[in-house]
Amino acid sequence: MNILLGAVSGAVALLFLWGSWIVAGKGVAVLRGARRDMAASATAKGTCVGAGGTRHSYRYVTPDGATHVAYVARTGSLDTPKVGSTALLRYRRDDPKVATTFATTMIVVPLGGAMTLMLALFCAAAAAVCGFLAVALMARF
């Protein structure tokens, strides 16, 4: 019986290790994308010119004096700006029509990547516990 439990525990440990590898890869990809987005974007203060639905329209001026209107995705149920209100935006330097809110680019996405890496660490710790359990159960035989 111990051999069977040890083998099952070893299989679960391998599954946790595989899951940790996959999740860590996703977390690293998110952090790399966030770093790339932060490096390729600039901050501007935008004025809401249209609100509603799943996107809001913001007008902002880039340092070269050009005025742009960008559609910014709604970030949640509490994201209900009034027309005329202002928000900090991050826009891409190579394509100023692509913009997100400052908090999304600078806080939420990197935090999500860090939390994904924490999940990978949890999976690795669970794999270690299952591995030790497998060794302990098989050593008793």
PDB file of C-alpha atoms in Angstrom, residues 36-137:
ATOM      1  CA  ARG A  36       8.426  46.350 -22.980  1.00  0.00           C
ATOM      2  CA  ASP A  37       5.179  48.335 -22.739  1.00  0.00           C
ATOM      3  CA  MET A  38       6.605  50.617 -20.057  1.00  0.00           C
ATOM      4  CA  ALA A  39       9.750  51.296 -22.072  1.00  0.00           C
ATOM      5  CA  ALA A  40       7.866  51.995 -25.314  1.00  0.00           C
ATOM      6  CA  SER A  41       5.256  54.306 -23.849  1.00  0.00           C
ATOM      7  CA  ALA A  42       4.949  57.779 -22.407  1.00  0.00           C
ATOM      8  CA  THR A  43       2.579  59.408 -19.941  1.00  0.00           C
ATOM      9  CA  ALA A  44       0.045  62.094 -20.828  1.00  0.00           C
ATOM     10  CA  LYS A  45      -2.923  63.652 -19.096  1.00  0.00           C
ATOM     11  CA  GLY A  46      -6.058  62.853 -21.055  1.00  0.00           C
ATOM     12  CA  THR A  47      -9.489  64.436 -20.991  1.00  0.00           C
ATOM     13  CA  CYS A  48     -12.511  62.185 -21.333  1.00  0.00           C
ATOM     14  CA  VAL A  49     -14.496  63.098 -24.451  1.00  0.00           C
ATOM     15  CA  GLY A  50     -16.805  60.085 -24.524  1.00  0.00           C
ATOM     16  CA  ALA A  51     -17.785  57.493 -21.943  1.00  0.00           C
ATOM     17  CA  GLY A  52     -19.904  54.387 -22.081  1.00  0.00           C
ATOM     18  CA  GLY A  53     -19.891  50.771 -23.127  1.00  0.00           C
ATOM     19  CA  THR A  54     -16.635  48.890 -22.898  1.00  0.00           C
ATOM     20  CA  ARG A  55     -14.397  51.767 -24.035  1.00  0.00           C
ATOM     21  CA  HIS A  56     -13.917  55.413 -23.186  1.00  0.00           C
ATOM     22  CA  SER A  57     -12.536  58.095 -25.488  1.00  0.00           C
ATOM     23  CA  TYR A  58      -9.763  60.335 -24.219  1.00  0.00           C
ATOM     24  CA  ARG A  59      -8.162  63.318 -25.929  1.00  0.00           C
ATOM     25  CA  TYR A  60      -4.552  64.095 -25.054  1.00  0.00           C
ATOM     26  CA  VAL A  61      -1.639  66.090 -26.401  1.00  0.00           C
ATOM     27  CA  THR A  62       1.785  64.546 -27.032  1.00  0.00           C
ATOM     28  CA  PRO A  63       4.991  66.528 -26.373  1.00  0.00           C
ATOM     29  CA  ASP A  64       5.328  67.292 -30.092  1.00  0.00           C
ATOM     30  CA  GLY A  65       2.032  69.216 -29.926  1.00  0.00           C
ATOM     31  CA  ALA A  66      -0.157  66.702 -31.756  1.00  0.00           C
ATOM     32  CA  THR A  67      -3.624  66.043 -30.368  1.00  0.00           C
ATOM     33  CA  HIS A  68      -4.839  62.448 -30.359  1.00  0.00           C
ATOM     34  CA  VAL A  69      -8.057  60.713 -29.430  1.00  0.00           C
ATOM     35  CA  ALA A  70      -7.632  57.199 -28.116  1.00  0.00           C
ATOM     36  CA  TYR A  71     -10.108  54.551 -27.062  1.00  0.00           C
ATOM     37  CA  VAL A  72      -9.183  53.208 -23.642  1.00  0.00           C
ATOM     38  CA  ALA A  73     -10.649  49.919 -22.474  1.00  0.00           C
ATOM     39  CA  ARG A  74     -12.866  50.009 -19.426  1.00  0.00           C
ATOM     40  CA  THR A  75     -11.056  48.522 -16.434  1.00  0.00           C
ATOM     41  CA  GLY A  76     -13.981  47.531 -14.235  1.00  0.00           C
ATOM     42  CA  SER A  77     -17.529  48.208 -13.109  1.00  0.00           C
ATOM     43  CA  LEU A  78     -16.407  51.265 -11.126  1.00  0.00           C
ATOM     44  CA  ASP A  79     -14.673  52.788 -14.158  1.00  0.00           C
ATOM     45  CA  THR A  80     -17.334  55.368 -15.044  1.00  0.00           C
ATOM     46  CA  PRO A  81     -15.666  58.681 -15.883  1.00  0.00           C
ATOM     47  CA  LYS A  82     -17.658  61.771 -16.679  1.00  0.00           C
ATOM     48  CA  VAL A  83     -17.068  63.649 -19.916  1.00  0.00           C
ATOM     49  CA  GLY A  84     -14.540  66.368 -19.149  1.00  0.00           C
ATOM     50  CA  SER A  85     -12.785  64.493 -16.348  1.00  0.00           C
ATOM     51  CA  THR A  86      -9.059  63.806 -16.643  1.00  0.00           C
ATOM     52  CA  ALA A  87      -6.961  60.680 -16.252  1.00  0.00           C
ATOM     53  CA  LEU A  88      -3.317  59.750 -16.577  1.00  0.00           C
ATOM     54  CA  LEU A  89      -2.779  57.688 -19.714  1.00  0.00           C
ATOM     55  CA  ARG A  90       0.142  55.720 -21.098  1.00  0.00           C
ATOM     56  CA  TYR A  91       0.346  55.861 -24.893  1.00  0.00           C
ATOM     57  CA  ARG A  92       2.703  54.085 -27.267  1.00  0.00           C
ATOM     58  CA  ARG A  93       5.311  56.364 -28.775  1.00  0.00           C
ATOM     59  CA  ASP A  94       5.227  54.570 -32.132  1.00  0.00           C
ATOM     60  CA  ASP A  95       1.395  54.535 -32.293  1.00  0.00           C
ATOM     61  CA  PRO A  96      -0.183  57.261 -30.124  1.00  0.00           C
ATOM     62  CA  LYS A  97      -3.705  56.016 -30.815  1.00  0.00           C
ATOM     63  CA  VAL A  98      -3.003  53.001 -28.572  1.00  0.00           C
ATOM     64  CA  ALA A  99      -3.408  54.035 -24.948  1.00  0.00           C
ATOM     65  CA  THR A 100      -4.175  52.504 -21.564  1.00  0.00           C
ATOM     66  CA  THR A 101      -4.694  53.968 -18.147  1.00  0.00           C
ATOM     67  CA  PHE A 102      -1.551  54.688 -16.153  1.00  0.00           C
ATOM     68  CA  ALA A 103      -2.540  52.305 -13.364  1.00  0.00           C
ATOM     69  CA  THR A 104      -3.093  49.413 -15.773  1.00  0.00           C
ATOM     70  CA  THR A 105       0.315  49.726 -17.412  1.00  0.00           C
ATOM     71  CA  MET A 106       2.387  50.640 -14.376  1.00  0.00           C
ATOM     72  CA  ILE A 107       0.687  48.761 -11.512  1.00  0.00           C
ATOM     73  CA  VAL A 108      -1.870  46.128 -12.479  1.00  0.00           C
ATOM     74  CA  VAL A 109      -0.013  44.213 -15.201  1.00  0.00           C
ATOM     75  CA  PRO A 110       3.330  43.975 -13.316  1.00  0.00           C
ATOM     76  CA  LEU A 111       1.464  43.000 -10.153  1.00  0.00           C
ATOM     77  CA  GLY A 112      -0.361  40.276 -12.078  1.00  0.00           C
ATOM     78  CA  GLY A 113       2.960  38.943 -13.360  1.00  0.00           C
ATOM     79  CA  ALA A 114       4.396  38.910  -9.847  1.00  0.00           C
ATOM     80  CA  MET A 115       1.325  37.106  -8.506  1.00  0.00           C
ATOM     81  CA  THR A 116       1.650  34.527 -11.279  1.00  0.00           C
ATOM     82  CA  LEU A 117       5.249  33.895 -10.217  1.00  0.00           C
ATOM     83  CA  MET A 118       4.056  33.506  -6.613  1.00  0.00           C
ATOM     84  CA  LEU A 119       1.620  30.846  -7.821  1.00  0.00           C
ATOM     85  CA  ALA A 120       4.523  29.087  -9.545  1.00  0.00           C
ATOM     86  CA  LEU A 121       6.468  29.155  -6.268  1.00  0.00           C
ATOM     87  CA  PHE A 122       3.467  27.673  -4.474  1.00  0.00           C
ATOM     88  CA  CYS A 123       3.298  24.875  -7.066  1.00  0.00           C
ATOM     89  CA  ALA A 124       7.019  24.214  -6.602  1.00  0.00           C
ATOM     90  CA  ALA A 125       6.588  24.053  -2.811  1.00  0.00           C
ATOM     91  CA  ALA A 126       3.657  21.654  -3.208  1.00  0.00           C
ATOM     92  CA  ALA A 127       5.804  19.523  -5.515  1.00  0.00           C
ATOM     93  CA  ALA A 128       8.538  19.429  -2.871  1.00  0.00           C
ATOM     94  CA  VAL A 129       6.073  18.353  -0.181  1.00  0.00           C
ATOM     95  CA  CYS A 130       4.630  15.626  -2.408  1.00  0.00           C
ATOM     96  CA  GLY A 131       8.145  14.496  -3.344  1.00  0.00           C
ATOM     97  CA  PHE A 132       9.202  14.220   0.293  1.00  0.00           C
ATOM     98  CA  LEU A 133       5.998  12.328   1.035  1.00  0.00           C
ATOM     99  CA  ALA A 134       6.723   9.941  -1.843  1.00  0.00           C
ATOM    100  CA  VAL A 135      10.256   9.301  -0.601  1.00  0.00           C
ATOM    101  CA  ALA A 136       9.054   8.816   2.982  1.00  0.00           C
ATOM    102  CA  LEU A 137       6.333   6.387   1.974  1.00  0.00           C
TER     103      LEU A 137
END
